[in-house]
Amino acid sequence: MRRNFLELDQVSIGFGPTPTRVDILKDVQLSVAENEFVAILGFSGAGKSTLISLLAGLEAPTSGEVRMAGKRVTRPSPRRGVMFQSYSLLPWLTVFGNIHLAAQQVFPEKSKAEVREHVERYIEMVHLTAARDKRPHELSGGMRQRVSLARTLAMQPEVLLLDEPLSALDALTRAVLQDEILQIWEQEKKTVVLITNDVDEAILMADRILPLTMGPEASLGEAFPVTLERPRNRRTLTDQPEYQHLKAAITAHLVGLNQEARALRGGSLVPMPDIAPKEFHAPSKITGLKWKFSA
Ligand SMILES: Nc1ncnc2c1ncn2[C@@H]1O[C@H](COP(=O)(O)OP(=O)(O)OP(=O)(O)O)[C@@H](O)[C@H]1O
């Protein structure tokens, strides 16, 4: 197991022209081990998707370096599979077609029969064999997300970057997909970075939880290791004292981050001048659809 498999080294990123640019992420330090499952928890707008885009090579840092297996990441690669909240499937292609298109591009050396077999294997893995020939509009949200997962997995990436892939799903479908992702992670031994805003999801799935501080200039805070035995049973997990302590500690930490950010914002508030509005004359008459004002 390589300890520094995926790394962010003093990474900052900001958008817009230099004079007005504000760093969304500042001096972010992250080191993910090979086969590790890391969850990043953060508030909306903190910069979670930006962080995933940096790891994927879709965005370049303003300063610092992104590395995978010691090599600088400068562009996207099929070695890092990304799955976003929106499934972005091609609507004119079937389940098979969507996954096939991705697999074909990554494995041009495979024969037609080999690619087909490869695609069928991933369709089966996400339990979509019965829906193989359906188009995205004929599928439920959970099924579409499964296609998206199968498409990402079919490219056989070493790293899975999951940007809140389950947050738009109902609780039941979400639970089923969480279990499927965990099963696949155990079977295929991938390195996973999961972005989530759900503390329970993070504890259920991750080896380590890293909260992202509130933006701008967000960075990764204190890590919370999750040593709960695997496979974790969602029904009995909440009864375990370790789960309860962890959840309380993470929640308190997040509340603290929120209060800190509010206090910082409060300090920079501009005092409003003490002025009263001018006397306002309400319209006296209405003619047709037009207001008629008295002089
Ligand atoms: N390409 C871009 N150009 C300008 N600003 C951007 C760009 N990408 C992100 N931002 C800004 O960076 C900040 C963080 O965005 P990001 O999407 O990473 O947050 P997030 O934590 O994923 O939010 P959410 O949970 O709501 O999806 C936001 O203020 C956003 O407007």
XYZ file of C-alpha atoms and ligand atoms in Angstrom:
326
model
C 0.000 0.000 0.000
C 1.468 3.327 -1.082
C 0.878 5.935 1.617
C 1.086 9.020 -0.600
C -0.803 7.664 -3.590
C -2.956 10.702 -4.254
C -1.748 14.047 -2.979
C -2.568 17.708 -2.830
C 0.553 19.598 -1.836
C -0.058 23.177 -0.626
C -2.743 23.576 -3.267
C -4.568 26.880 -3.704
C -7.037 27.832 -6.396
C -8.949 30.999 -7.137
C -11.078 32.158 -10.024
C -11.291 35.425 -11.916
C -8.790 38.168 -12.769
C -5.779 38.510 -10.441
C -6.591 41.848 -8.760
C -10.010 40.676 -7.543
C -9.257 36.965 -7.244
C -10.146 35.251 -4.004
C -8.748 31.823 -3.249
C -11.595 29.312 -3.000
C -9.187 26.719 -1.576
C -6.000 27.763 0.178
C -2.924 25.712 1.039
C -4.795 22.430 0.967
C -2.740 19.467 2.088
C -4.081 15.971 1.438
C -2.489 12.570 1.249
C -4.596 9.526 0.398
C -3.116 6.039 0.673
C -3.624 3.382 -1.981
C -6.950 1.515 -1.400
C -7.970 4.028 1.255
C -11.552 5.324 1.402
C -11.544 8.994 2.351
C -14.662 11.099 2.830
C -14.560 14.875 2.611
C -17.353 16.621 4.457
C -18.194 20.197 3.741
C -20.818 22.904 3.624
C -22.406 23.981 0.378
C -20.189 26.303 -1.623
C -17.058 25.535 0.421
C -15.212 24.242 -2.635
C -15.819 20.481 -2.575
C -16.419 20.119 -6.314
C -13.413 22.332 -6.996
C -11.316 19.973 -4.875
C -12.550 16.939 -6.846
C -11.883 18.745 -10.139
C -8.313 19.411 -8.980
C -7.783 15.746 -8.052
C -9.263 14.697 -11.397
C -7.021 17.071 -13.337
C -10.024 19.004 -14.670
C -8.809 22.207 -12.970
C -5.226 23.337 -12.478
C -4.175 24.803 -9.125
C -3.149 28.457 -8.930
C -0.277 27.296 -6.732
C 0.880 23.987 -5.289
C 0.852 20.555 -6.880
C -1.535 17.639 -7.394
C 0.211 14.249 -7.590
C -0.780 10.653 -8.237
C 1.759 7.905 -7.553
C 4.418 10.616 -7.273
C 3.681 12.107 -10.720
C 2.249 15.559 -11.250
C -1.397 15.571 -12.397
C -1.806 17.999 -15.281
C -4.843 16.655 -17.141
C -7.737 14.203 -16.748
C -6.909 10.525 -17.081
C -8.926 7.290 -17.115
C -6.783 6.294 -14.113
C -9.015 8.667 -12.125
C -12.720 8.028 -12.602
C -15.043 10.860 -11.625
C -18.702 10.523 -10.774
C -20.755 13.664 -10.276
C -24.155 14.278 -8.717
C -25.649 14.753 -12.181
C -25.256 11.546 -14.132
C -24.676 13.192 -17.549
C -25.691 10.140 -19.573
C -26.153 10.392 -23.320
C -29.952 10.335 -23.748
C -29.951 8.646 -27.180
C -27.881 5.676 -25.963
C -29.080 2.691 -23.944
C -27.562 1.585 -20.640
C -25.294 -0.719 -22.621
C -24.487 1.998 -25.157
C -23.509 4.584 -22.530
C -21.100 2.226 -20.810
C -19.845 0.733 -24.078
C -18.879 4.151 -25.439
C -16.650 4.852 -22.426
C -15.110 1.361 -22.377
C -14.359 1.454 -26.106
C -12.386 4.685 -25.717
C -10.305 3.419 -22.831
C -9.588 -0.053 -24.244
C -9.069 0.406 -28.012
C -6.860 -2.701 -28.068
C -9.705 -5.026 -26.960
C -11.710 -6.863 -29.610
C -15.423 -6.076 -30.101
C -16.399 -9.257 -28.266
C -14.048 -8.482 -25.369
C -15.425 -4.963 -24.937
C -18.987 -6.307 -25.028
C -18.178 -8.883 -22.373
C -16.422 -6.243 -20.277
C -19.467 -3.932 -20.449
C -21.879 -6.765 -19.573
C -19.781 -7.526 -16.493
C -20.162 -3.969 -15.148
C -23.883 -3.869 -16.005
C -24.263 -6.990 -13.896
C -22.119 -5.575 -11.103
C -24.548 -2.680 -10.612
C -27.587 -4.965 -11.038
C -28.878 -3.423 -14.244
C -28.969 -6.494 -16.500
C -32.756 -6.285 -16.841
C -32.505 -2.620 -17.897
C -29.595 -3.162 -20.300
C -31.476 -1.906 -23.384
C -33.335 0.995 -21.803
C -32.544 4.641 -22.468
C -31.915 7.101 -19.584
C -35.446 8.600 -19.708
C -36.863 5.134 -19.008
C -34.810 4.771 -15.800
C -35.305 5.995 -12.230
C -32.784 8.394 -10.653
C -31.147 5.538 -8.752
C -30.840 3.449 -11.917
C -29.301 6.352 -13.821
C -26.787 6.818 -11.037
C -25.990 3.094 -11.282
C -25.316 3.476 -15.011
C -23.035 6.378 -14.197
C -21.232 4.239 -11.603
C -20.892 1.312 -14.035
C -19.590 3.658 -16.732
C -16.956 5.040 -14.357
C -15.988 1.559 -13.122
C -15.855 0.084 -16.637
C -12.922 2.395 -17.365
C -11.139 0.529 -14.536
C -9.751 3.600 -12.823
C -7.354 3.182 -9.917
C -8.975 6.111 -8.137
C -12.681 6.808 -7.787
C -13.571 10.457 -7.227
C -17.184 10.622 -6.109
C -18.660 14.117 -5.943
C -21.874 13.769 -3.909
C -23.079 11.039 -6.273
C -25.972 9.996 -4.056
C -27.231 13.270 -2.653
C -30.169 13.630 -5.078
C -31.519 10.161 -4.300
C -34.191 9.107 -1.821
C -32.982 7.543 1.440
C -33.721 3.929 0.456
C -32.067 4.081 -2.970
C -29.176 5.945 -1.405
C -28.658 3.190 1.164
C -28.709 0.484 -1.523
C -26.160 2.340 -3.646
C -23.930 3.047 -0.633
C -23.796 -0.713 -0.021
C -23.079 -1.406 -3.683
C -20.243 1.131 -3.788
C -18.762 -0.382 -0.620
C -19.012 -3.886 -2.032
C -17.305 -2.821 -5.261
C -14.620 -0.965 -3.316
C -13.915 -4.118 -1.266
C -13.882 -6.357 -4.362
C -11.915 -4.147 -6.725
C -9.672 -2.455 -4.136
C -9.856 1.072 -5.434
C -8.720 4.279 -3.819
C -11.809 6.378 -3.142
C -12.369 10.047 -2.358
C -16.034 10.651 -1.592
C -17.472 14.124 -1.225
C -20.547 14.229 0.953
C -22.512 16.519 3.232
C -23.906 13.590 5.215
C -22.049 12.662 8.426
C -23.737 9.235 8.631
C -22.760 8.386 5.061
C -19.167 9.408 5.786
C -18.967 7.246 8.943
C -20.616 4.269 7.246
C -18.275 4.307 4.275
C -14.922 5.913 5.032
C -11.638 4.966 6.673
C -10.966 8.624 7.359
C -13.162 11.732 7.373
C -11.767 15.152 6.539
C -13.907 18.233 7.077
C -13.434 21.110 4.645
C -13.499 24.473 6.422
C -15.945 27.141 5.233
C -14.837 29.112 2.189
C -13.419 31.282 0.812
C -9.857 30.157 1.502
C -11.157 26.783 2.623
C -8.738 24.071 3.655
C -8.905 20.585 5.068
C -9.142 20.489 8.833
C -8.440 17.902 11.500
C -8.950 14.296 10.299
C -11.307 11.868 11.994
C -10.177 8.246 11.564
C -13.013 5.691 11.449
C -11.836 2.428 12.961
C -15.246 0.720 13.067
C -14.960 -2.856 11.886
C -15.898 -3.711 8.287
C -18.224 -4.726 6.804
C -20.270 -2.133 8.663
C -23.877 -2.930 9.312
C -26.029 0.180 8.959
C -28.689 -1.307 11.273
C -26.375 -1.933 14.227
C -23.800 0.778 13.528
C -25.694 3.522 15.341
C -25.768 1.453 18.558
C -21.999 1.331 18.766
C -20.386 3.786 21.196
C -17.572 4.535 18.704
C -20.129 5.586 16.115
C -21.922 7.806 18.631
C -18.696 9.488 19.817
C -17.509 10.023 16.287
C -20.786 11.497 15.108
C -20.935 13.837 18.111
C -17.313 14.936 17.607
C -17.707 15.555 13.856
C -21.008 17.377 14.272
C -19.530 19.591 17.012
C -16.535 20.292 14.775
C -18.778 21.289 11.841
C -20.939 23.499 14.057
C -17.723 25.129 15.320
C -16.568 25.767 11.740
C -19.903 27.372 10.949
C -19.768 29.627 14.020
C -16.168 30.578 13.281
C -17.094 31.528 9.708
C -20.063 33.576 10.925
C -17.894 35.393 13.455
C -15.368 36.195 10.729
C -18.104 37.459 8.428
C -19.624 39.454 11.315
C -16.298 41.224 11.908
C -16.180 42.475 8.349
C -19.748 43.792 8.228
C -20.027 47.396 7.077
C -22.132 49.464 9.534
C -25.248 50.847 7.845
C -25.838 54.655 7.992
C -28.613 55.765 10.311
C -31.073 57.109 7.723
C -34.845 57.123 7.478
C -36.701 56.703 4.155
C -38.214 59.782 2.532
C -41.931 60.182 2.981
C -43.653 58.027 0.431
C -47.030 58.913 -1.082
C -49.087 55.889 -1.923
C -50.905 56.025 -5.267
C -54.341 57.563 -4.843
C -56.054 56.040 -7.857
C -55.680 53.176 -10.227
C -56.806 53.667 -13.814
C -57.058 50.482 -15.827
C -53.773 48.649 -15.363
C -51.750 51.821 -14.768
C -50.995 53.526 -11.490
C -52.022 57.151 -11.368
C -50.015 59.253 -8.916
C -51.270 62.459 -7.303
C -49.034 65.477 -7.966
N -15.033 27.936 -12.775
C -15.372 28.769 -11.793
N -15.331 30.099 -11.967
C -15.634 30.959 -10.983
N -16.010 30.576 -9.729
C -16.081 29.267 -9.490
C -15.769 28.288 -10.501
N -15.916 27.061 -9.952
C -16.315 27.258 -8.672
N -16.403 28.576 -8.394
C -16.782 29.160 -7.101
O -16.066 28.470 -6.106
C -16.859 28.295 -4.939
C -16.876 26.831 -4.566
O -17.602 26.106 -5.579
P -17.764 24.530 -5.515
O -18.709 24.145 -6.588
O -16.432 23.893 -5.495
O -18.441 24.353 -4.077
P -19.172 23.071 -3.446
O -18.669 22.966 -2.055
O -18.998 21.897 -4.319
O -20.688 23.548 -3.458
P -22.044 22.671 -3.489
O -22.007 21.791 -2.286
O -23.097 23.720 -3.395
O -22.043 21.921 -4.779
C -18.240 28.872 -5.255
O -18.297 30.174 -4.699
C -18.256 28.925 -6.765
O -19.053 29.991 -7.212
